[in-house]
Amino acid sequence: MRLLVVEDDPDLGRQLKTSLTEAGYAVDLAVDGEDGHFLGDTEPYDAVILDLGLPKMDGVRVLERWRSDGKVMPVLILTARDRWSEKVAGFDAGADDYLTKPFITEELLARLRALLRRSAGHASSALELGDLRVDTSSARATVGGQPIKLTAHEYRVLSYMMHYQGRVVPRTELVEHIYDQDFDRDSNTIEVFVGRLRKKIGADRILTERGLGYRLVDPTVKE
């Protein structure tokens, strides 16, 4: 899953990017409202963490513009403001959840996981397909109860496909959602990651839909 963090406090921005990257996400960071709006308007993020008190363009305005342009990604707002009217303004602009600074990182991660699950139509932090299980709260995967050792990018590919299990995921979509903006993207590496995953979870779990992409399935269920 690929996230955008829009936060003008340099220390908090770095802390959030580090914590989210360690949790298995690809993360881009913007330090003002104009840059944040541009990235959110042009890149396919799975969720956004948006500060309200931003230079150049405040967070409420950024969010209003995204929503008016039809952007539907979940948005978690951060604010040092504690007046209820400003929280209401954030929700009215299209926010999905909020946290008031200072906050505990673990709570932010839990709220973010919940937003991503709901966006993909899942109720639990444990995503399951047959005996394949991905626990998004611990960033771990198992097959038949046995843990699977995955690299960061392998986990991102598997987690994304588990969120959208059953549907065809184009290779270009995987490229857009597992790499951050600064990464030297190469769509050919997706084939490498998928090949490694097939060896670890079973080759019959990831189907190649020729010319379209990949589809994650339960091999015990006949279609």
PDB file of N, CA and C in Angstrom, residues 20-80:
ATOM      1  N   LEU A  20       5.985   4.417   9.186  1.00  0.00           N
ATOM      2  CA  LEU A  20       5.116   3.818   8.177  1.00  0.00           C
ATOM      3  C   LEU A  20       5.890   2.894   7.249  1.00  0.00           C
ATOM      4  N   THR A  21       7.114   3.277   6.902  1.00  0.00           N
ATOM      5  CA  THR A  21       7.957   2.416   6.064  1.00  0.00           C
ATOM      6  C   THR A  21       8.277   1.121   6.800  1.00  0.00           C
ATOM      7  N   GLU A  22       8.603   1.218   8.087  1.00  0.00           N
ATOM      8  CA  GLU A  22       8.884   0.029   8.889  1.00  0.00           C
ATOM      9  C   GLU A  22       7.651  -0.862   9.009  1.00  0.00           C
ATOM     10  N   ALA A  23       6.460  -0.272   8.911  1.00  0.00           N
ATOM     11  CA  ALA A  23       5.213  -1.039   8.990  1.00  0.00           C
ATOM     12  C   ALA A  23       4.844  -1.680   7.648  1.00  0.00           C
ATOM     13  N   GLY A  24       5.653  -1.445   6.618  1.00  0.00           N
ATOM     14  CA  GLY A  24       5.449  -2.132   5.347  1.00  0.00           C
ATOM     15  C   GLY A  24       4.845  -1.301   4.229  1.00  0.00           C
ATOM     16  N   TYR A  25       4.721   0.021   4.435  1.00  0.00           N
ATOM     17  CA  TYR A  25       4.111   0.866   3.421  1.00  0.00           C
ATOM     18  C   TYR A  25       5.170   1.575   2.575  1.00  0.00           C
ATOM     19  N   ALA A  26       4.797   1.924   1.352  1.00  0.00           N
ATOM     20  CA  ALA A  26       5.591   2.842   0.538  1.00  0.00           C
ATOM     21  C   ALA A  26       5.066   4.242   0.842  1.00  0.00           C
ATOM     22  N   VAL A  27       5.960   5.180   1.152  1.00  0.00           N
ATOM     23  CA  VAL A  27       5.532   6.469   1.697  1.00  0.00           C
ATOM     24  C   VAL A  27       6.180   7.627   0.946  1.00  0.00           C
ATOM     25  N   ASP A  28       5.350   8.608   0.534  1.00  0.00           N
ATOM     26  CA  ASP A  28       5.827   9.880   0.005  1.00  0.00           C
ATOM     27  C   ASP A  28       5.514  10.963   1.021  1.00  0.00           C
ATOM     28  N   LEU A  29       6.372  11.986   1.082  1.00  0.00           N
ATOM     29  CA  LEU A  29       6.221  13.048   2.077  1.00  0.00           C
ATOM     30  C   LEU A  29       6.176  14.398   1.383  1.00  0.00           C
ATOM     31  N   ALA A  30       5.164  15.196   1.701  1.00  0.00           N
ATOM     32  CA  ALA A  30       5.065  16.578   1.235  1.00  0.00           C
ATOM     33  C   ALA A  30       5.072  17.487   2.458  1.00  0.00           C
ATOM     34  N   VAL A  31       5.674  18.693   2.318  1.00  0.00           N
ATOM     35  CA  VAL A  31       5.859  19.562   3.483  1.00  0.00           C
ATOM     36  C   VAL A  31       5.004  20.828   3.425  1.00  0.00           C
ATOM     37  N   ASP A  32       4.184  20.985   2.388  1.00  0.00           N
ATOM     38  CA  ASP A  32       3.261  22.111   2.345  1.00  0.00           C
ATOM     39  C   ASP A  32       2.006  21.710   1.578  1.00  0.00           C
ATOM     40  N   GLY A  33       0.974  22.545   1.675  1.00  0.00           N
ATOM     41  CA  GLY A  33      -0.308  22.199   1.078  1.00  0.00           C
ATOM     42  C   GLY A  33      -0.290  22.131  -0.434  1.00  0.00           C
ATOM     43  N   GLU A  34       0.461  23.001  -1.077  1.00  0.00           N
ATOM     44  CA  GLU A  34       0.484  23.005  -2.542  1.00  0.00           C
ATOM     45  C   GLU A  34       1.115  21.725  -3.080  1.00  0.00           C
ATOM     46  N   ASP A  35       2.263  21.351  -2.506  1.00  0.00           N
ATOM     47  CA  ASP A  35       2.937  20.127  -2.939  1.00  0.00           C
ATOM     48  C   ASP A  35       2.077  18.911  -2.610  1.00  0.00           C
ATOM     49  N   GLY A  36       1.472  18.907  -1.425  1.00  0.00           N
ATOM     50  CA  GLY A  36       0.609  17.795  -1.032  1.00  0.00           C
ATOM     51  C   GLY A  36      -0.578  17.651  -1.960  1.00  0.00           C
ATOM     52  N   HIS A  37      -1.213  18.786  -2.296  1.00  0.00           N
ATOM     53  CA  HIS A  37      -2.347  18.729  -3.221  1.00  0.00           C
ATOM     54  C   HIS A  37      -1.929  18.178  -4.569  1.00  0.00           C
ATOM     55  N   PHE A  38      -0.786  18.639  -5.080  1.00  0.00           N
ATOM     56  CA  PHE A  38      -0.318  18.178  -6.387  1.00  0.00           C
ATOM     57  C   PHE A  38      -0.075  16.671  -6.386  1.00  0.00           C
ATOM     58  N   LEU A  39       0.611  16.159  -5.364  1.00  0.00           N
ATOM     59  CA  LEU A  39       0.897  14.726  -5.308  1.00  0.00           C
ATOM     60  C   LEU A  39      -0.399  13.922  -5.195  1.00  0.00           C
ATOM     61  N   GLY A  40      -1.294  14.354  -4.316  1.00  0.00           N
ATOM     62  CA  GLY A  40      -2.554  13.638  -4.158  1.00  0.00           C
ATOM     63  C   GLY A  40      -3.419  13.686  -5.399  1.00  0.00           C
ATOM     64  N   ASP A  41      -3.222  14.723  -6.209  1.00  0.00           N
ATOM     65  CA  ASP A  41      -4.017  14.895  -7.420  1.00  0.00           C
ATOM     66  C   ASP A  41      -3.468  14.093  -8.586  1.00  0.00           C
ATOM     67  N   THR A  42      -2.168  13.751  -8.528  1.00  0.00           N
ATOM     68  CA  THR A  42      -1.531  13.127  -9.685  1.00  0.00           C
ATOM     69  C   THR A  42      -1.027  11.705  -9.444  1.00  0.00           C
ATOM     70  N   GLU A  43      -0.966  11.280  -8.180  1.00  0.00           N
ATOM     71  CA  GLU A  43      -0.448   9.951  -7.863  1.00  0.00           C
ATOM     72  C   GLU A  43      -1.551   9.093  -7.239  1.00  0.00           C
ATOM     73  N   PRO A  44      -1.512   7.757  -7.460  1.00  0.00           N
ATOM     74  CA  PRO A  44      -2.590   6.873  -6.979  1.00  0.00           C
ATOM     75  C   PRO A  44      -2.346   6.351  -5.558  1.00  0.00           C
ATOM     76  N   TYR A  45      -2.584   7.177  -4.558  1.00  0.00           N
ATOM     77  CA  TYR A  45      -2.351   6.762  -3.171  1.00  0.00           C
ATOM     78  C   TYR A  45      -3.505   5.927  -2.627  1.00  0.00           C
ATOM     79  N   ASP A  46      -3.167   4.986  -1.753  1.00  0.00           N
ATOM     80  CA  ASP A  46      -4.182   4.170  -1.094  1.00  0.00           C
ATOM     81  C   ASP A  46      -4.788   4.886   0.107  1.00  0.00           C
ATOM     82  N   ALA A  47      -4.030   5.816   0.698  1.00  0.00           N
ATOM     83  CA  ALA A  47      -4.531   6.625   1.816  1.00  0.00           C
ATOM     84  C   ALA A  47      -3.596   7.813   2.010  1.00  0.00           C
ATOM     85  N   VAL A  48      -4.119   8.839   2.692  1.00  0.00           N
ATOM     86  CA  VAL A  48      -3.350  10.063   2.946  1.00  0.00           C
ATOM     87  C   VAL A  48      -3.440  10.417   4.424  1.00  0.00           C
ATOM     88  N   ILE A  49      -2.309  10.831   4.995  1.00  0.00           N
ATOM     89  CA  ILE A  49      -2.271  11.418   6.336  1.00  0.00           C
ATOM     90  C   ILE A  49      -2.010  12.904   6.132  1.00  0.00           C
ATOM     91  N   LEU A  50      -2.970  13.739   6.516  1.00  0.00           N
ATOM     92  CA  LEU A  50      -2.971  15.153   6.152  1.00  0.00           C
ATOM     93  C   LEU A  50      -3.036  16.051   7.379  1.00  0.00           C
ATOM     94  N   ASP A  51      -2.003  16.883   7.563  1.00  0.00           N
ATOM     95  CA  ASP A  51      -2.036  17.890   8.621  1.00  0.00           C
ATOM     96  C   ASP A  51      -2.953  19.029   8.177  1.00  0.00           C
ATOM     97  N   LEU A  52      -3.666  19.652   9.108  1.00  0.00           N
ATOM     98  CA  LEU A  52      -4.543  20.763   8.754  1.00  0.00           C
ATOM     99  C   LEU A  52      -3.801  22.097   8.695  1.00  0.00           C
ATOM    100  N   GLY A  53      -2.844  22.296   9.612  1.00  0.00           N
ATOM    101  CA  GLY A  53      -2.143  23.569   9.665  1.00  0.00           C
ATOM    102  C   GLY A  53      -0.929  23.579   8.769  1.00  0.00           C
ATOM    103  N   LEU A  54      -1.142  23.779   7.460  1.00  0.00           N
ATOM    104  CA  LEU A  54      -0.073  23.713   6.475  1.00  0.00           C
ATOM    105  C   LEU A  54       0.221  25.080   5.862  1.00  0.00           C
ATOM    106  N   PRO A  55       1.492  25.334   5.481  1.00  0.00           N
ATOM    107  CA  PRO A  55       1.790  26.553   4.735  1.00  0.00           C
ATOM    108  C   PRO A  55       1.325  26.437   3.282  1.00  0.00           C
ATOM    109  N   LYS A  56       1.138  27.593   2.643  1.00  0.00           N
ATOM    110  CA  LYS A  56       0.774  27.742   1.229  1.00  0.00           C
ATOM    111  C   LYS A  56      -0.686  27.384   0.942  1.00  0.00           C
ATOM    112  N   MET A  57      -1.182  26.278   1.496  1.00  0.00           N
ATOM    113  CA  MET A  57      -2.590  25.922   1.354  1.00  0.00           C
ATOM    114  C   MET A  57      -2.963  25.063   2.550  1.00  0.00           C
ATOM    115  N   ASP A  58      -3.976  25.473   3.323  1.00  0.00           N
ATOM    116  CA  ASP A  58      -4.294  24.708   4.527  1.00  0.00           C
ATOM    117  C   ASP A  58      -4.921  23.363   4.174  1.00  0.00           C
ATOM    118  N   GLY A  59      -4.881  22.440   5.135  1.00  0.00           N
ATOM    119  CA  GLY A  59      -5.300  21.075   4.880  1.00  0.00           C
ATOM    120  C   GLY A  59      -6.754  20.938   4.485  1.00  0.00           C
ATOM    121  N   VAL A  60      -7.633  21.757   5.078  1.00  0.00           N
ATOM    122  CA  VAL A  60      -9.048  21.677   4.721  1.00  0.00           C
ATOM    123  C   VAL A  60      -9.238  22.029   3.250  1.00  0.00           C
ATOM    124  N   ARG A  61      -8.557  23.079   2.780  1.00  0.00           N
ATOM    125  CA  ARG A  61      -8.662  23.468   1.375  1.00  0.00           C
ATOM    126  C   ARG A  61      -8.111  22.383   0.460  1.00  0.00           C
ATOM    127  N   VAL A  62      -6.974  21.786   0.857  1.00  0.00           N
ATOM    128  CA  VAL A  62      -6.400  20.685   0.072  1.00  0.00           C
ATOM    129  C   VAL A  62      -7.422  19.565  -0.080  1.00  0.00           C
ATOM    130  N   LEU A  63      -8.044  19.194   1.029  1.00  0.00           N
ATOM    131  CA  LEU A  63      -8.999  18.090   1.019  1.00  0.00           C
ATOM    132  C   LEU A  63     -10.239  18.440   0.202  1.00  0.00           C
ATOM    133  N   GLU A  64     -10.723  19.662   0.356  1.00  0.00           N
ATOM    134  CA  GLU A  64     -11.890  20.088  -0.428  1.00  0.00           C
ATOM    135  C   GLU A  64     -11.608  19.995  -1.925  1.00  0.00           C
ATOM    136  N   ARG A  65     -10.430  20.385  -2.337  1.00  0.00           N
ATOM    137  CA  ARG A  65     -10.086  20.341  -3.766  1.00  0.00           C
ATOM    138  C   ARG A  65      -9.974  18.909  -4.266  1.00  0.00           C
ATOM    139  N   TRP A  66      -9.379  18.040  -3.438  1.00  0.00           N
ATOM    140  CA  TRP A  66      -9.312  16.626  -3.837  1.00  0.00           C
ATOM    141  C   TRP A  66     -10.708  16.051  -4.038  1.00  0.00           C
ATOM    142  N   ARG A  67     -11.564  16.269  -3.070  1.00  0.00           N
ATOM    143  CA  ARG A  67     -12.910  15.698  -3.147  1.00  0.00           C
ATOM    144  C   ARG A  67     -13.707  16.291  -4.311  1.00  0.00           C
ATOM    145  N   SER A  68     -13.558  17.587  -4.569  1.00  0.00           N
ATOM    146  CA  SER A  68     -14.278  18.200  -5.687  1.00  0.00           C
ATOM    147  C   SER A  68     -13.782  17.672  -7.030  1.00  0.00           C
ATOM    148  N   ASP A  69     -12.531  17.197  -7.037  1.00  0.00           N
ATOM    149  CA  ASP A  69     -11.961  16.606  -8.259  1.00  0.00           C
ATOM    150  C   ASP A  69     -12.222  15.109  -8.361  1.00  0.00           C
ATOM    151  N   GLY A  70     -12.972  14.566  -7.395  1.00  0.00           N
ATOM    152  CA  GLY A  70     -13.354  13.159  -7.460  1.00  0.00           C
ATOM    153  C   GLY A  70     -12.367  12.192  -6.844  1.00  0.00           C
ATOM    154  N   LYS A  71     -11.381  12.690  -6.071  1.00  0.00           N
ATOM    155  CA  LYS A  71     -10.419  11.807  -5.411  1.00  0.00           C
ATOM    156  C   LYS A  71     -11.084  11.166  -4.185  1.00  0.00           C
ATOM    157  N   VAL A  72     -11.045   9.845  -4.112  1.00  0.00           N
ATOM    158  CA  VAL A  72     -11.805   9.142  -3.071  1.00  0.00           C
ATOM    159  C   VAL A  72     -10.924   8.393  -2.078  1.00  0.00           C
ATOM    160  N   MET A  73      -9.607   8.535  -2.151  1.00  0.00           N
ATOM    161  CA  MET A  73      -8.746   7.808  -1.209  1.00  0.00           C
ATOM    162  C   MET A  73      -9.056   8.223   0.229  1.00  0.00           C
ATOM    163  N   PRO A  74      -8.952   7.277   1.179  1.00  0.00           N
ATOM    164  CA  PRO A  74      -9.201   7.612   2.583  1.00  0.00           C
ATOM    165  C   PRO A  74      -8.202   8.657   3.081  1.00  0.00           C
ATOM    166  N   VAL A  75      -8.681   9.597   3.882  1.00  0.00           N
ATOM    167  CA  VAL A  75      -7.824  10.655   4.420  1.00  0.00           C
ATOM    168  C   VAL A  75      -7.972  10.719   5.933  1.00  0.00           C
ATOM    169  N   LEU A  76      -6.842  10.603   6.620  1.00  0.00           N
ATOM    170  CA  LEU A  76      -6.764  10.755   8.069  1.00  0.00           C
ATOM    171  C   LEU A  76      -6.145  12.111   8.349  1.00  0.00           C
ATOM    172  N   ILE A  77      -6.863  13.010   9.025  1.00  0.00           N
ATOM    173  CA  ILE A  77      -6.318  14.339   9.287  1.00  0.00           C
ATOM    174  C   ILE A  77      -5.629  14.384  10.645  1.00  0.00           C
ATOM    175  N   LEU A  78      -4.531  15.145  10.684  1.00  0.00           N
ATOM    176  CA  LEU A  78      -3.792  15.398  11.913  1.00  0.00           C
ATOM    177  C   LEU A  78      -3.933  16.868  12.245  1.00  0.00           C
ATOM    178  N   THR A  79      -4.144  17.183  13.499  1.00  0.00           N
ATOM    179  CA  THR A  79      -4.260  18.577  13.883  1.00  0.00           C
ATOM    180  C   THR A  79      -3.855  18.796  15.325  1.00  0.00           C
ATOM    181  N   ALA A  80      -3.209  19.920  15.569  1.00  0.00           N
ATOM    182  CA  ALA A  80      -2.910  20.325  16.941  1.00  0.00           C
ATOM    183  C   ALA A  80      -4.085  21.091  17.519  1.00  0.00           C
TER     184      ALA A  80
END
